[in-house]
Coordinates of C-alpha atoms in Angstrom, one line a residue:
M39 CA -1.2 -9.6 18.7
A40 CA -2.8 -6.1 18.2
E41 CA 0.3 -4.4 19.3
E42 CA 2.5 -6.5 17.0
I43 CA 0.2 -5.6 14.1
R44 CA 0.2 -1.9 15.0
D45 CA 4.0 -1.9 15.2
A46 CA 4.3 -3.7 11.8
L47 CA 1.9 -1.2 10.2
A48 CA 4.1 1.7 11.5
V49 CA 7.2 0.1 9.9
V50 CA 5.5 -0.8 6.6
Q51 CA 4.0 2.7 6.4
A52 CA 7.4 4.3 7.0
M53 CA 9.1 2.1 4.4
H54 CA 6.5 2.8 1.8
A55 CA 6.9 6.6 2.4
L56 CA 10.7 6.2 2.0
A57 CA 10.3 4.2 -1.2
V58 CA 7.9 6.8 -2.6
R59 CA 10.2 9.7 -1.7
E60 CA 13.1 8.0 -3.5
A61 CA 11.1 6.6 -6.4
V62 CA 9.1 9.6 -7.6
P63 CA 12.1 11.3 -9.4
R64 CA 13.0 8.0 -11.1
M65 CA 9.5 7.0 -12.3
T66 CA 8.9 6.5 -16.0
G67 CA 5.7 6.3 -17.9
E68 CA 6.0 2.5 -17.8
H69 CA 6.1 2.6 -14.0
L70 CA 3.0 4.8 -13.8
D71 CA 1.2 2.6 -16.3
R72 CA 1.9 -0.4 -14.1
M73 CA 0.5 1.4 -11.1
R74 CA -2.6 2.5 -13.1
A75 CA -3.1 -1.1 -14.3
A76 CA -2.8 -2.4 -10.7
N77 CA -5.3 0.1 -9.5
A78 CA -7.7 -0.9 -12.3
A79 CA -7.3 -4.5 -11.2
F80 CA -7.9 -3.4 -7.6
V81 CA -11.2 -1.8 -8.6
R82 CA -12.3 -4.8 -10.6
A83 CA -11.5 -7.0 -7.5
L84 CA -13.6 -4.7 -5.3
D85 CA -16.4 -4.9 -7.8
A86 CA -16.2 -8.7 -7.7
E87 CA -16.1 -8.6 -3.9
D88 CA -12.8 -10.5 -4.1
A89 CA -10.7 -9.3 -1.2
L90 CA -7.8 -11.6 -2.0
A91 CA -7.5 -10.3 -5.6
A92 CA -7.8 -6.8 -4.2
I93 CA -4.8 -7.5 -1.9
A94 CA -2.8 -8.9 -4.8
A95 CA -3.6 -5.8 -6.9
D96 CA -2.8 -3.5 -4.0
D97 CA 0.5 -5.3 -3.6
A98 CA 1.3 -4.9 -7.3
L99 CA 0.6 -1.1 -7.1
H100 CA 2.7 -0.5 -4.0
A101 CA 5.5 -2.8 -5.3
V102 CA 6.3 -0.3 -8.1
P103 CA 7.8 2.5 -5.9
I104 CA 9.5 -0.2 -3.8
E105 CA 11.1 -1.5 -6.9
V106 CA 11.9 1.9 -8.4
C107 CA 13.4 3.4 -5.3
G108 CA 16.6 1.3 -5.8
N109 CA 17.0 0.7 -2.1
A110 CA 16.8 -2.9 -1.0
A111 CA 16.2 -2.2 2.7
P112 CA 12.6 -1.0 2.3
A113 CA 11.8 -3.9 0.0
E114 CA 13.1 -6.4 2.5
T115 CA 11.5 -4.7 5.5
V116 CA 8.1 -4.6 3.7
R117 CA 8.4 -8.3 2.7
R118 CA 9.1 -9.2 6.3
Y119 CA 6.3 -7.2 8.0
T120 CA 3.5 -7.2 5.4
P121 CA 2.2 -10.7 6.3
L122 CA 1.2 -9.4 9.7
L123 CA -1.1 -6.9 8.0
R124 CA -3.1 -9.4 5.9
R125 CA -6.0 -9.8 8.3
P126 CA -6.7 -6.0 8.5
E127 CA -6.2 -5.7 4.7
R128 CA -8.8 -8.5 4.1
R129 CA -11.2 -6.8 6.4
R130 CA -10.7 -3.4 4.8
F131 CA -10.9 -4.7 1.2
S132 CA -14.1 -6.6 2.1
S133 CA -15.8 -3.4 3.1
A134 CA -17.2 -0.2 1.5
A135 CA -14.2 1.6 2.9
A136 CA -12.0 0.0 0.2
R137 CA -13.3 2.5 -2.4
A138 CA -11.4 5.2 -0.6
S139 CA -8.2 3.2 -1.2
A140 CA -8.8 3.2 -4.9
E141 CA -9.3 6.9 -4.9
R142 CA -6.2 7.5 -2.8
H143 CA -4.3 5.2 -5.2
D144 CA -5.4 7.4 -8.1
A145 CA -4.2 10.5 -6.3
L146 CA -0.9 8.8 -5.5
I147 CA -0.4 7.9 -9.1
E148 CA -1.2 11.4 -10.3
A149 CA 1.2 13.0 -7.7
C150 CA 3.9 10.6 -8.9
A151 CA 3.2 11.5 -12.5
A152 CA 3.4 15.2 -11.7
G153 CA 6.7 14.7 -9.8
E154 CA 5.1 16.0 -6.6
T155 CA 7.2 14.0 -4.2
D156 CA 5.9 15.5 -0.9
A157 CA 2.3 15.1 -2.0
A158 CA 3.0 11.5 -3.0
V159 CA 4.7 10.7 0.3
A160 CA 1.7 12.2 2.2
L161 CA -0.7 10.2 0.1
S162 CA 1.3 7.0 0.8
G163 CA 1.0 7.8 4.5
E164 CA -2.7 8.3 4.2
I165 CA -3.2 5.0 2.3
W166 CA -1.3 3.0 4.9
G167 CA -2.7 5.0 7.8
G168 CA -6.2 4.1 6.7
L169 CA -5.6 0.4 7.6
D170 CA -7.5 -0.2 10.8
T171 CA -5.8 -2.4 13.3
T172 CA -8.0 -1.4 16.3
D173 CA -10.1 -4.5 16.5
E174 CA -7.3 -7.0 16.2
P175 CA -7.3 -9.5 19.2
E176 CA -4.9 -8.9 22.0
S177 CA -2.5 -11.8 22.5

């Protein structure tokens, strides 16, 4: 199971990076506002210690570049593999480490707003790379 989760994470991370790369030049103020609202909801969920609400808010934030990129392949691939990442996401968003995700989200949004595609792609990689799959059980 651990290998399957690590493989899924690598694919999801790559698809989000691709989506961000294609989306940044297309993003409007409305897209950025949606990302900011999702991150605010994410922080509220963390404050309430509600990992499931944090996951939903995180999904909403990352859905914006997936939608804006205009490429259906990343969206379908993320939809297929994200369910494998739910356990590590719940674990992360139930810990103090989740605060770092909120800060990275802010940095990602600001890089998108500034049109800094390479920085946004790197931040997307950091966000997904921060998901720990090391203590998932082996199958």
